[in-house]
Amino acid sequence: MNNARSSMMMQSMIQRCILSASKTSKISSIGIRNTSSIAAAWADTNYNSKRVYYCHTPLNPLLTITTQQIQSSSFSSASGKSTKNSKKKMIPRKAALQLTPKAREIFRKLIEATSSEGIKLKYEMSSQHALRMAFKFDLIKDVKKELSFEDEGVSLEVLDDGVTPKPPAESWNDNLPKLYIDSGAFMKVLGGKLDVKINSETGDLIPLLFDREGNEMDPNA
C-alpha cells in the first residue's frame, strides 16, 4: 500500500513539474533519475529523451529535466543558427571594440581581395606555443554558416566625415562585411582597441590589442 501511494505521489510531482515548466517554456519534458522504477518507466514511456538537465524545483530536489529540444533556445539544433521565433539580439550603443584606421583599411582590402564576408577575431590555444593562448584572425566566407548568435560584429565603415566609425545603431543590419568578435574572445577584448601588424617573414596578419589605458593586452594574463 505504501509503495503504491509513494508511486502515485511521485507521478503527481512529475506532472506538476511538467506543468510548471511548460508555463515558462523552458523545457519540453521532465523525467526522473535514481528514484523509483515506476516513475522512471513512466518518464521513459512518455518522454524518450537522451539529454539530462538538473531541475532545481521546490517540488523535489531529485527531479531531473530530460529533453530533446529546449523550446526557448535561440538556436536550431541542426545548424546552431537563430530560429525565427528566437528573440532579437539587443543592439549595443557602442561597438565592443575600437579599430585603428590602419586595421580598418587592411581588413577591408583583405576581405575584398579574398571575396570574403568578414573577418573573425578569435581567442584560442596557440598553434605555435604549447599551453599558451593567442589572438588570431580567420576569414569568414559564409556569415550564416560560420557565425553563432553570440558573435558580435564591428563595422568597418565610417560616417561622412571620413573619421567617425559607423555606430552599431546604423551598421547592425546593413549586411556589409565586418570584423566579428568570436564569443570566446568577447569578454577578453571588450572595451579595447584593435590594431594589426604583418609578420615580415610569414606574411601573417597579427592582432595587436590594447586595453582602455593603452597597454598591450597579454592573451595569457
PDB file of C-alpha atoms in Angstrom:
ATOM      1  CA  MET A   1       0.000   0.000   0.000  1.00  0.00           C
ATOM      2  CA  ASN A   2       2.777   2.423   0.982  1.00  0.00           C
ATOM      3  CA  ASN A   3       4.738   1.651  -2.207  1.00  0.00           C
ATOM      4  CA  ALA A   4       1.675   2.249  -4.377  1.00  0.00           C
ATOM      5  CA  ARG A   5       0.947   5.510  -2.583  1.00  0.00           C
ATOM      6  CA  SER A   6       4.562   6.674  -2.996  1.00  0.00           C
ATOM      7  CA  SER A   7       4.482   5.862  -6.698  1.00  0.00           C
ATOM      8  CA  MET A   8       1.274   7.841  -7.172  1.00  0.00           C
ATOM      9  CA  MET A   9       2.759  10.805  -5.312  1.00  0.00           C
ATOM     10  CA  MET A  10       5.922  10.616  -7.427  1.00  0.00           C
ATOM     11  CA  GLN A  11       3.955  10.638 -10.687  1.00  0.00           C
ATOM     12  CA  SER A  12       1.885  13.543  -9.381  1.00  0.00           C
ATOM     13  CA  MET A  13       5.039  15.532  -8.623  1.00  0.00           C
ATOM     14  CA  ILE A  14       6.437  14.822 -12.074  1.00  0.00           C
ATOM     15  CA  GLN A  15       3.230  16.006 -13.716  1.00  0.00           C
ATOM     16  CA  ARG A  16       3.221  19.156 -11.564  1.00  0.00           C
ATOM     17  CA  CYS A  17       6.817  19.893 -12.554  1.00  0.00           C
ATOM     18  CA  ILE A  18       5.929  19.416 -16.230  1.00  0.00           C
ATOM     19  CA  LEU A  19       3.012  21.813 -15.893  1.00  0.00           C
ATOM     20  CA  SER A  20       5.176  24.398 -14.148  1.00  0.00           C
ATOM     21  CA  ALA A  21       7.944  24.082 -16.725  1.00  0.00           C
ATOM     22  CA  SER A  22       5.576  24.314 -19.674  1.00  0.00           C
ATOM     23  CA  LYS A  23       4.340  27.677 -18.396  1.00  0.00           C
ATOM     24  CA  THR A  24       7.850  29.093 -18.575  1.00  0.00           C
ATOM     25  CA  SER A  25       8.552  27.368 -21.919  1.00  0.00           C
ATOM     26  CA  LYS A  26      11.943  26.261 -20.667  1.00  0.00           C
ATOM     27  CA  ILE A  27      11.714  22.538 -21.201  1.00  0.00           C
ATOM     28  CA  SER A  28       9.802  20.047 -23.259  1.00  0.00           C
ATOM     29  CA  SER A  29       9.728  17.143 -20.850  1.00  0.00           C
ATOM     30  CA  ILE A  30      10.512  16.061 -17.334  1.00  0.00           C
ATOM     31  CA  GLY A  31      11.893  12.733 -16.239  1.00  0.00           C
ATOM     32  CA  ILE A  32      13.298  11.331 -13.060  1.00  0.00           C
ATOM     33  CA  ARG A  33      16.523   9.510 -12.394  1.00  0.00           C
ATOM     34  CA  ASN A  34      17.686   7.379  -9.480  1.00  0.00           C
ATOM     35  CA  THR A  35      14.235   7.306  -7.877  1.00  0.00           C
ATOM     36  CA  SER A  36      11.529   4.651  -8.143  1.00  0.00           C
ATOM     37  CA  SER A  37      11.453   2.266 -11.074  1.00  0.00           C
ATOM     38  CA  ILE A  38       7.790   3.051 -11.709  1.00  0.00           C
ATOM     39  CA  ALA A  39       8.452   6.765 -12.093  1.00  0.00           C
ATOM     40  CA  ALA A  40      11.446   6.102 -14.333  1.00  0.00           C
ATOM     41  CA  ALA A  41       9.379   3.778 -16.509  1.00  0.00           C
ATOM     42  CA  TRP A  42       6.646   6.396 -16.741  1.00  0.00           C
ATOM     43  CA  ALA A  43       9.168   9.026 -17.847  1.00  0.00           C
ATOM     44  CA  ASP A  44      10.779   6.700 -20.401  1.00  0.00           C
ATOM     45  CA  THR A  45       7.387   5.781 -21.861  1.00  0.00           C
ATOM     46  CA  ASN A  46       6.132   9.338 -22.216  1.00  0.00           C
ATOM     47  CA  TYR A  47       9.369  11.206 -22.856  1.00  0.00           C
ATOM     48  CA  ASN A  48      12.014   9.163 -24.620  1.00  0.00           C
ATOM     49  CA  SER A  49      14.786  11.734 -24.231  1.00  0.00           C
ATOM     50  CA  LYS A  50      18.540  11.496 -24.158  1.00  0.00           C
ATOM     51  CA  ARG A  51      19.793  14.729 -22.633  1.00  0.00           C
ATOM     52  CA  VAL A  52      19.531  15.233 -18.922  1.00  0.00           C
ATOM     53  CA  TYR A  53      19.374  18.611 -17.191  1.00  0.00           C
ATOM     54  CA  TYR A  54      19.097  19.135 -13.452  1.00  0.00           C
ATOM     55  CA  CYS A  55      15.821  20.674 -12.396  1.00  0.00           C
ATOM     56  CA  HIS A  56      16.037  22.589  -9.113  1.00  0.00           C
ATOM     57  CA  THR A  57      12.434  22.929  -8.038  1.00  0.00           C
ATOM     58  CA  PRO A  58      10.739  23.167  -4.660  1.00  0.00           C
ATOM     59  CA  LEU A  59       8.830  20.007  -5.503  1.00  0.00           C
ATOM     60  CA  ASN A  60      11.656  17.521  -5.245  1.00  0.00           C
ATOM     61  CA  PRO A  61      15.437  18.115  -5.332  1.00  0.00           C
ATOM     62  CA  LEU A  62      15.919  14.728  -7.017  1.00  0.00           C
ATOM     63  CA  LEU A  63      13.968  15.662 -10.107  1.00  0.00           C
ATOM     64  CA  THR A  64      15.933  15.985 -13.328  1.00  0.00           C
ATOM     65  CA  ILE A  65      14.961  17.505 -16.619  1.00  0.00           C
ATOM     66  CA  THR A  66      15.301  15.308 -19.673  1.00  0.00           C
ATOM     67  CA  THR A  67      14.774  16.892 -23.048  1.00  0.00           C
ATOM     68  CA  GLN A  68      15.494  16.502 -26.756  1.00  0.00           C
ATOM     69  CA  GLN A  69      14.598  20.065 -27.506  1.00  0.00           C
ATOM     70  CA  ILE A  70      14.781  23.198 -25.354  1.00  0.00           C
ATOM     71  CA  GLN A  71      11.848  25.209 -26.609  1.00  0.00           C
ATOM     72  CA  SER A  72      13.167  28.597 -25.608  1.00  0.00           C
ATOM     73  CA  SER A  73      16.547  28.109 -27.271  1.00  0.00           C
ATOM     74  CA  SER A  74      17.737  30.841 -29.605  1.00  0.00           C
ATOM     75  CA  PHE A  75      19.225  28.259 -31.989  1.00  0.00           C
ATOM     76  CA  SER A  76      18.023  25.393 -34.080  1.00  0.00           C
ATOM     77  CA  SER A  77      19.622  22.119 -33.029  1.00  0.00           C
ATOM     78  CA  ALA A  78      20.700  21.337 -36.558  1.00  0.00           C
ATOM     79  CA  SER A  79      22.570  24.464 -37.555  1.00  0.00           C
ATOM     80  CA  GLY A  80      23.098  26.403 -34.344  1.00  0.00           C
ATOM     81  CA  LYS A  81      21.581  29.461 -36.022  1.00  0.00           C
ATOM     82  CA  SER A  82      18.910  31.724 -34.684  1.00  0.00           C
ATOM     83  CA  THR A  83      15.365  30.481 -35.318  1.00  0.00           C
ATOM     84  CA  LYS A  84      12.553  32.709 -36.483  1.00  0.00           C
ATOM     85  CA  ASN A  85      10.901  32.510 -33.066  1.00  0.00           C
ATOM     86  CA  SER A  86      14.042  33.488 -31.152  1.00  0.00           C
ATOM     87  CA  LYS A  87      14.464  36.862 -29.514  1.00  0.00           C
ATOM     88  CA  LYS A  88      16.326  39.520 -31.437  1.00  0.00           C
ATOM     89  CA  LYS A  89      19.751  40.406 -30.132  1.00  0.00           C
ATOM     90  CA  MET A  90      19.914  43.767 -28.408  1.00  0.00           C
ATOM     91  CA  ILE A  91      21.831  46.385 -30.381  1.00  0.00           C
ATOM     92  CA  PRO A  92      24.588  47.932 -28.218  1.00  0.00           C
ATOM     93  CA  ARG A  93      25.034  51.687 -28.005  1.00  0.00           C
ATOM     94  CA  LYS A  94      28.717  51.489 -28.950  1.00  0.00           C
ATOM     95  CA  ALA A  95      30.979  48.964 -30.603  1.00  0.00           C
ATOM     96  CA  ALA A  96      32.539  46.350 -28.336  1.00  0.00           C
ATOM     97  CA  LEU A  97      35.960  47.082 -29.804  1.00  0.00           C
ATOM     98  CA  GLN A  98      37.610  50.114 -31.384  1.00  0.00           C
ATOM     99  CA  LEU A  99      39.566  49.717 -34.612  1.00  0.00           C
ATOM    100  CA  THR A 100      42.558  51.779 -35.637  1.00  0.00           C
ATOM    101  CA  PRO A 101      42.328  53.347 -39.121  1.00  0.00           C
ATOM    102  CA  LYS A 102      45.162  51.039 -40.200  1.00  0.00           C
ATOM    103  CA  ALA A 103      43.318  47.920 -39.065  1.00  0.00           C
ATOM    104  CA  ARG A 104      40.070  49.086 -40.683  1.00  0.00           C
ATOM    105  CA  GLU A 105      41.777  49.694 -44.023  1.00  0.00           C
ATOM    106  CA  ILE A 106      43.655  46.368 -44.014  1.00  0.00           C
ATOM    107  CA  PHE A 107      40.505  44.419 -43.118  1.00  0.00           C
ATOM    108  CA  ARG A 108      38.507  45.986 -45.939  1.00  0.00           C
ATOM    109  CA  LYS A 109      41.240  45.345 -48.518  1.00  0.00           C
ATOM    110  CA  LEU A 110      41.762  41.763 -47.332  1.00  0.00           C
ATOM    111  CA  ILE A 111      38.044  40.994 -47.428  1.00  0.00           C
ATOM    112  CA  GLU A 112      37.733  42.435 -50.929  1.00  0.00           C
ATOM    113  CA  ALA A 113      40.818  40.602 -52.223  1.00  0.00           C
ATOM    114  CA  THR A 114      39.631  37.236 -50.902  1.00  0.00           C
ATOM    115  CA  SER A 115      35.907  37.672 -51.672  1.00  0.00           C
ATOM    116  CA  SER A 116      35.149  37.041 -48.015  1.00  0.00           C
ATOM    117  CA  GLU A 117      32.172  38.241 -45.985  1.00  0.00           C
ATOM    118  CA  GLY A 118      34.129  39.292 -42.930  1.00  0.00           C
ATOM    119  CA  ILE A 119      36.985  38.594 -40.550  1.00  0.00           C
ATOM    120  CA  LYS A 120      36.679  36.945 -37.142  1.00  0.00           C
ATOM    121  CA  LEU A 121      38.848  37.764 -34.152  1.00  0.00           C
ATOM    122  CA  LYS A 122      39.385  34.629 -32.044  1.00  0.00           C
ATOM    123  CA  TYR A 123      40.993  33.801 -28.720  1.00  0.00           C
ATOM    124  CA  GLU A 124      42.217  30.233 -28.526  1.00  0.00           C
ATOM    125  CA  MET A 125      45.136  27.903 -27.907  1.00  0.00           C
ATOM    126  CA  SER A 126      48.281  28.916 -29.754  1.00  0.00           C
ATOM    127  CA  SER A 127      49.327  26.664 -32.614  1.00  0.00           C
ATOM    128  CA  GLN A 128      52.963  27.666 -32.145  1.00  0.00           C
ATOM    129  CA  HIS A 129      53.430  27.600 -28.375  1.00  0.00           C
ATOM    130  CA  ALA A 130      52.234  24.771 -26.152  1.00  0.00           C
ATOM    131  CA  LEU A 131      49.827  25.648 -23.337  1.00  0.00           C
ATOM    132  CA  ARG A 132      49.654  29.265 -24.459  1.00  0.00           C
ATOM    133  CA  MET A 133      46.681  31.317 -25.595  1.00  0.00           C
ATOM    134  CA  ALA A 134      46.730  33.643 -28.584  1.00  0.00           C
ATOM    135  CA  PHE A 135      44.596  36.084 -30.551  1.00  0.00           C
ATOM    136  CA  LYS A 136      44.149  35.211 -34.214  1.00  0.00           C
ATOM    137  CA  PHE A 137      42.124  36.088 -37.298  1.00  0.00           C
ATOM    138  CA  ASP A 138      40.006  33.863 -39.522  1.00  0.00           C
ATOM    139  CA  LEU A 139      38.406  34.862 -42.807  1.00  0.00           C
ATOM    140  CA  ILE A 140      34.628  34.384 -42.927  1.00  0.00           C
ATOM    141  CA  LYS A 141      33.395  33.002 -46.224  1.00  0.00           C
ATOM    142  CA  ASP A 142      29.767  32.449 -45.224  1.00  0.00           C
ATOM    143  CA  VAL A 143      28.366  34.533 -42.379  1.00  0.00           C
ATOM    144  CA  LYS A 144      25.236  32.404 -41.995  1.00  0.00           C
ATOM    145  CA  LYS A 145      27.194  29.176 -41.579  1.00  0.00           C
ATOM    146  CA  GLU A 146      30.314  30.302 -39.751  1.00  0.00           C
ATOM    147  CA  LEU A 147      28.938  32.677 -37.121  1.00  0.00           C
ATOM    148  CA  SER A 148      26.928  31.974 -33.996  1.00  0.00           C
ATOM    149  CA  PHE A 149      24.298  34.136 -32.314  1.00  0.00           C
ATOM    150  CA  GLU A 150      26.833  35.233 -29.661  1.00  0.00           C
ATOM    151  CA  ASP A 151      29.448  36.508 -32.130  1.00  0.00           C
ATOM    152  CA  GLU A 152      29.306  40.296 -32.419  1.00  0.00           C
ATOM    153  CA  GLY A 153      30.142  42.416 -35.433  1.00  0.00           C
ATOM    154  CA  VAL A 154      32.087  45.669 -35.530  1.00  0.00           C
ATOM    155  CA  SER A 155      31.542  47.880 -38.558  1.00  0.00           C
ATOM    156  CA  LEU A 156      34.418  48.622 -40.918  1.00  0.00           C
ATOM    157  CA  GLU A 157      32.621  51.720 -42.242  1.00  0.00           C
ATOM    158  CA  VAL A 158      32.936  55.354 -41.190  1.00  0.00           C
ATOM    159  CA  LEU A 159      30.484  58.237 -41.298  1.00  0.00           C
ATOM    160  CA  ASP A 160      30.506  61.044 -43.840  1.00  0.00           C
ATOM    161  CA  ASP A 161      33.297  62.863 -42.005  1.00  0.00           C
ATOM    162  CA  GLY A 162      35.617  60.003 -43.012  1.00  0.00           C
ATOM    163  CA  VAL A 163      36.805  59.521 -39.424  1.00  0.00           C
ATOM    164  CA  THR A 164      33.986  58.576 -37.061  1.00  0.00           C
ATOM    165  CA  PRO A 165      33.235  54.829 -37.007  1.00  0.00           C
ATOM    166  CA  LYS A 166      29.738  53.868 -38.052  1.00  0.00           C
ATOM    167  CA  PRO A 167      27.862  53.083 -34.797  1.00  0.00           C
ATOM    168  CA  PRO A 168      26.029  49.786 -34.186  1.00  0.00           C
ATOM    169  CA  ALA A 169      22.639  51.502 -34.467  1.00  0.00           C
ATOM    170  CA  GLU A 170      23.384  52.259 -38.138  1.00  0.00           C
ATOM    171  CA  SER A 171      25.514  49.247 -39.054  1.00  0.00           C
ATOM    172  CA  TRP A 172      23.902  46.327 -37.203  1.00  0.00           C
ATOM    173  CA  ASN A 173      21.802  45.121 -40.130  1.00  0.00           C
ATOM    174  CA  ASP A 174      23.495  46.817 -43.073  1.00  0.00           C
ATOM    175  CA  ASN A 175      24.747  43.454 -44.467  1.00  0.00           C
ATOM    176  CA  LEU A 176      28.217  44.868 -45.071  1.00  0.00           C
ATOM    177  CA  PRO A 177      31.440  42.996 -44.222  1.00  0.00           C
ATOM    178  CA  LYS A 178      32.544  43.376 -40.619  1.00  0.00           C
ATOM    179  CA  LEU A 179      35.103  42.361 -38.077  1.00  0.00           C
ATOM    180  CA  TYR A 180      33.367  39.738 -35.945  1.00  0.00           C
ATOM    181  CA  ILE A 181      34.395  39.096 -32.356  1.00  0.00           C
ATOM    182  CA  ASP A 182      34.173  35.424 -31.508  1.00  0.00           C
ATOM    183  CA  SER A 183      32.077  34.739 -28.417  1.00  0.00           C
ATOM    184  CA  GLY A 184      35.102  33.131 -26.764  1.00  0.00           C
ATOM    185  CA  ALA A 185      37.114  36.336 -27.156  1.00  0.00           C
ATOM    186  CA  PHE A 186      34.384  38.852 -26.378  1.00  0.00           C
ATOM    187  CA  MET A 187      34.936  39.389 -22.641  1.00  0.00           C
ATOM    188  CA  LYS A 188      38.712  39.364 -23.103  1.00  0.00           C
ATOM    189  CA  VAL A 189      38.735  42.227 -25.625  1.00  0.00           C
ATOM    190  CA  LEU A 190      35.627  44.184 -24.601  1.00  0.00           C
ATOM    191  CA  GLY A 191      36.317  47.911 -24.484  1.00  0.00           C
ATOM    192  CA  GLY A 192      39.761  47.596 -26.032  1.00  0.00           C
ATOM    193  CA  LYS A 193      41.336  48.803 -29.256  1.00  0.00           C
ATOM    194  CA  LEU A 194      42.484  46.605 -32.120  1.00  0.00           C
ATOM    195  CA  ASP A 195      45.453  47.278 -34.357  1.00  0.00           C
ATOM    196  CA  VAL A 196      47.335  44.888 -36.636  1.00  0.00           C
ATOM    197  CA  LYS A 197      50.829  44.149 -37.820  1.00  0.00           C
ATOM    198  CA  ILE A 198      52.134  41.949 -40.591  1.00  0.00           C
ATOM    199  CA  ASN A 199      54.806  39.355 -39.936  1.00  0.00           C
ATOM    200  CA  SER A 200      57.538  40.231 -42.429  1.00  0.00           C
ATOM    201  CA  GLU A 201      58.727  36.619 -42.651  1.00  0.00           C
ATOM    202  CA  THR A 202      55.429  34.735 -42.956  1.00  0.00           C
ATOM    203  CA  GLY A 203      53.087  37.463 -44.148  1.00  0.00           C
ATOM    204  CA  ASP A 204      50.626  36.560 -41.372  1.00  0.00           C
ATOM    205  CA  LEU A 205      48.283  39.242 -40.072  1.00  0.00           C
ATOM    206  CA  ILE A 206      48.827  39.544 -36.308  1.00  0.00           C
ATOM    207  CA  PRO A 207      46.293  41.132 -33.922  1.00  0.00           C
ATOM    208  CA  LEU A 208      47.549  43.825 -31.543  1.00  0.00           C
ATOM    209  CA  LEU A 209      45.083  44.544 -28.754  1.00  0.00           C
ATOM    210  CA  PHE A 210      45.235  47.378 -26.244  1.00  0.00           C
ATOM    211  CA  ASP A 211      43.203  47.915 -23.096  1.00  0.00           C
ATOM    212  CA  ARG A 212      41.436  51.131 -22.074  1.00  0.00           C
ATOM    213  CA  GLU A 213      44.677  52.523 -20.623  1.00  0.00           C
ATOM    214  CA  GLY A 214      46.583  51.900 -23.838  1.00  0.00           C
ATOM    215  CA  ASN A 215      48.549  48.909 -22.555  1.00  0.00           C
ATOM    216  CA  GLU A 216      49.044  45.993 -24.932  1.00  0.00           C
ATOM    217  CA  MET A 217      46.934  43.014 -23.861  1.00  0.00           C
ATOM    218  CA  ASP A 218      48.669  39.800 -22.956  1.00  0.00           C
ATOM    219  CA  PRO A 219      46.469  36.877 -24.094  1.00  0.00           C
ATOM    220  CA  ASN A 220      47.871  34.787 -21.241  1.00  0.00           C
ATOM    221  CA  ALA A 221      47.404  37.358 -18.480  1.00  0.00           C
TER     222      ALA A 221
END
